[in-house]
Amino acid sequence: MAAFDAGVAVIGLGAWGSAALWSLARRGVRAVGIERFTPGHAFGSSHGGTRMFRTACLEHPDLVPLAQRSARLWRELEAETGRRLFEPTGGVLIGPRDGHIVSGTLAAAREHALPVEVWDAGRLRRELPQHGELPDHHCGVWEPAAGLLRPEAAIRAALDAAAGAGAQVYPDTRVTGIEPVDGGVVVHTPTRDLRVEQAVVTAGPWLPALVPGLPLEAVRMPVTWFRAGDSRAADFALARLPVFIRELDDGQCVWGHGAEDDGLVKVGLEDSGGRFEVIDPDACDRSVRPEDWTLLADRLTTALPGLGALPSKAAVCMFTRSPDKQFLVGRPRGDRRLVIAGGCSGHGFKHATGVGEIVADLVTGKPPSCPAAFMDPDRFL
Ligand SMILES: Cc1cc2nc3c(=O)[nH]c(=O)nc-3n(C[C@H](O)[C@H](O)[C@H](O)COP(=O)(O)OP(=O)(O)OC[C@H]3O[C@@H](n4cnc5c(N)ncnc54)[C@H](O)[C@@H]3O)c2cc1C
């Protein structure tokens, strides 16, 4: 049998793949990372300057330990690279008391005894006067551990740390196919084929193109930045407007955070009602259209009335949606040669370091550092 070129190939070096490569390399695994574009690019799921971090994850109770573990690993990555990747701002989840945002966040906090505070509408109006029209039946859950992560910088930091620990990184190299062979996998690229013992596929929206049969959809998601009027600019600075998700009475959820040095307040709408378009990731229209921001701008006139009527900046991103909106991390059909990590469903960045560690656990045959059964891809296969 031909010698292996490496122990593991990590295919796709976005948020999850870069973290997986770092985790593998620091354990001494002989790993290569292969990325189709230049890492930190704006063609996948991990661009736009910031991502929200929370530990009171309403999306699944087992995401709380994963977020806690990820927070520790983000700090380790910061320490190892000397780069600042996390901005602790605290965060608030606002909505009707019985709405899914507030009740889900409180349920997660209660189950894991997280130190959150519940603010009634009066306190919300005093603490966060930028938020307009807060009816009395709305409240907020304040989570001091919340904050912002820097996606592009985090990916570069993880890759530099991985390379420092011995990983090889191949940027601008597209994997054209992965071929399971006896005892390993052959990874095909336009310039060479690599023979490895295991392949880790972290290709985000392109994951089904490399591992067929996964029930994942690529979803096009716009992001927008608005400027506050001059008289309100200080109120809309990040220090005064920490990260938030706000459920409105019509069911729409606005998320965002205050402005940093550029004066731009980042805001967006969640994918309620399946409004975002399911696309072929290779044919994603990255030009911004009016329908990408008009519904949001309409809601902002009452929800954040100090902001301008038109966005100052907009971008298009993608995320990968699974049928139950939970991640897929594991070995499809139990294949010992393959690990996948994908299906981020729009809430996966904060968990990248924790997911990367679970990938390394799977590759090295260790029990996962956090509960991972709920992410098993075989629930769909
Ligand atoms: C607008 C928006 C806002 C979000 N906000 C938040 C938030 O506040 N908090 C949060 O936790 N999450 C958030 N998310 C979700 C989060 O960004 C994603 O969960 C995360 O970025 C997913 O990372 P990934 O590594 O799976 O995918 P990606 O970052 O897309 O990485 C996949 C990589 O694989 C590469 N690749 C694909 N095919 C190949 C191939 N054939 N060969 C080589 N390389 C290949 C791609 O080029 C890409 O770099 C948001 C998502 C969007 C779109």
CSV table of C-alpha atoms and ligand atoms in Angstrom, one decimal, residues 11-17 34-37 41 44-46 51-52 173-175 202-206 210 221 223 255 317-319 344 346-350, ligand 1:
chain,number,residue,atom,x,y,z
A,11,ILE,CA,-11.3,20.1,3.5
A,12,GLY,CA,-12.7,23.7,3.7
A,13,LEU,CA,-11.0,26.2,6.1
A,14,GLY,CA,-13.8,28.4,7.1
A,15,ALA,CA,-14.8,28.8,10.7
A,16,TRP,CA,-15.2,25.1,11.5
A,17,GLY,CA,-12.4,23.7,9.3
A,34,ILE,CA,-7.2,22.6,2.0
A,35,GLU,CA,-9.2,25.7,1.1
A,36,ARG,CA,-10.7,26.6,-2.2
A,37,PHE,CA,-10.3,30.4,-1.7
A,41,HIS,CA,-12.6,35.3,2.1
A,44,GLY,CA,-18.9,31.4,2.3
A,45,SER,CA,-20.5,31.7,5.8
A,46,SER,CA,-17.8,33.4,7.8
A,51,ARG,CA,-20.4,37.2,14.9
A,52,MET,CA,-22.5,37.1,18.0
A,173,THR,CA,-6.9,24.9,-3.9
A,174,ARG,CA,-10.2,23.3,-4.7
A,175,VAL,CA,-10.9,19.7,-3.7
A,202,THR,CA,-15.9,21.1,6.7
A,203,ALA,CA,-17.0,22.7,3.4
A,204,GLY,CA,-20.0,24.7,4.7
A,205,PRO,CA,-22.6,25.3,2.0
A,206,TRP,CA,-20.6,23.0,-0.3
A,210,LEU,CA,-18.4,16.5,-1.6
A,221,MET,CA,-28.7,35.6,3.8
A,223,VAL,CA,-26.5,41.5,6.2
A,255,TRP,CA,-30.5,41.0,15.6
A,317,CYS,CA,-23.6,35.7,3.1
A,318,MET,CA,-24.7,32.0,3.1
A,319,PHE,CA,-25.5,29.5,5.7
A,344,CYS,CA,-24.5,25.3,10.9
A,346,GLY,CA,-27.1,30.1,11.0
A,347,HIS,CA,-25.9,29.8,14.6
A,348,GLY,CA,-22.6,28.0,14.3
A,349,PHE,CA,-19.7,30.5,14.4
A,350,LYS,CA,-19.6,30.8,18.2
B,1,LIG,C1,-25.3,36.7,7.9
B,1,LIG,C2,-24.9,35.6,8.9
B,1,LIG,C3,-24.8,35.9,10.3
B,1,LIG,C4,-24.5,35.0,11.2
B,1,LIG,N1,-24.4,35.3,12.5
B,1,LIG,C5,-24.0,34.4,13.4
B,1,LIG,C6,-23.8,34.8,14.8
B,1,LIG,O1,-24.0,36.0,15.1
B,1,LIG,N2,-23.3,33.9,15.6
B,1,LIG,C7,-23.1,32.6,15.3
B,1,LIG,O2,-22.6,31.8,16.1
B,1,LIG,N3,-23.2,32.2,14.0
B,1,LIG,C8,-23.7,33.1,13.0
B,1,LIG,N4,-23.8,32.7,11.7
B,1,LIG,C9,-23.5,31.4,11.3
B,1,LIG,C10,-22.0,31.2,11.2
B,1,LIG,O3,-21.4,32.3,10.5
B,1,LIG,C11,-21.7,29.9,10.5
B,1,LIG,O4,-22.3,28.9,11.3
B,1,LIG,C12,-20.2,29.6,10.3
B,1,LIG,O5,-19.6,30.7,9.7
B,1,LIG,C13,-20.1,28.3,9.5
B,1,LIG,O6,-18.8,28.1,9.2
B,1,LIG,P1,-18.3,26.8,8.3
B,1,LIG,O7,-16.9,26.6,8.5
B,1,LIG,O8,-19.3,25.7,8.4
B,1,LIG,O9,-18.6,27.3,6.8
B,1,LIG,P2,-17.7,28.3,5.9
B,1,LIG,O10,-17.1,29.4,6.7
B,1,LIG,O11,-18.5,28.7,4.7
B,1,LIG,O12,-16.5,27.4,5.5
B,1,LIG,C14,-16.5,26.4,4.5
B,1,LIG,C15,-15.3,26.5,3.7
B,1,LIG,O13,-15.1,25.4,2.8
B,1,LIG,C16,-14.5,25.9,1.7
B,1,LIG,N5,-14.8,24.9,0.6
B,1,LIG,C17,-16.0,24.6,0.1
B,1,LIG,N6,-15.8,23.7,-0.9
B,1,LIG,C18,-14.5,23.4,-1.0
B,1,LIG,C19,-13.8,22.6,-1.8
B,1,LIG,N7,-14.3,21.8,-2.7
B,1,LIG,N8,-12.4,22.5,-1.7
B,1,LIG,C20,-11.8,23.3,-0.7
B,1,LIG,N9,-12.5,24.1,0.1
B,1,LIG,C21,-13.8,24.2,0.0
B,1,LIG,C22,-15.2,27.2,1.4
B,1,LIG,O14,-14.4,28.0,0.5
B,1,LIG,C23,-15.2,27.8,2.8
B,1,LIG,O15,-14.1,28.6,3.1
B,1,LIG,C24,-24.2,33.7,10.8
B,1,LIG,C25,-24.2,33.3,9.4
B,1,LIG,C26,-24.6,34.3,8.5
B,1,LIG,C27,-24.6,33.9,7.1
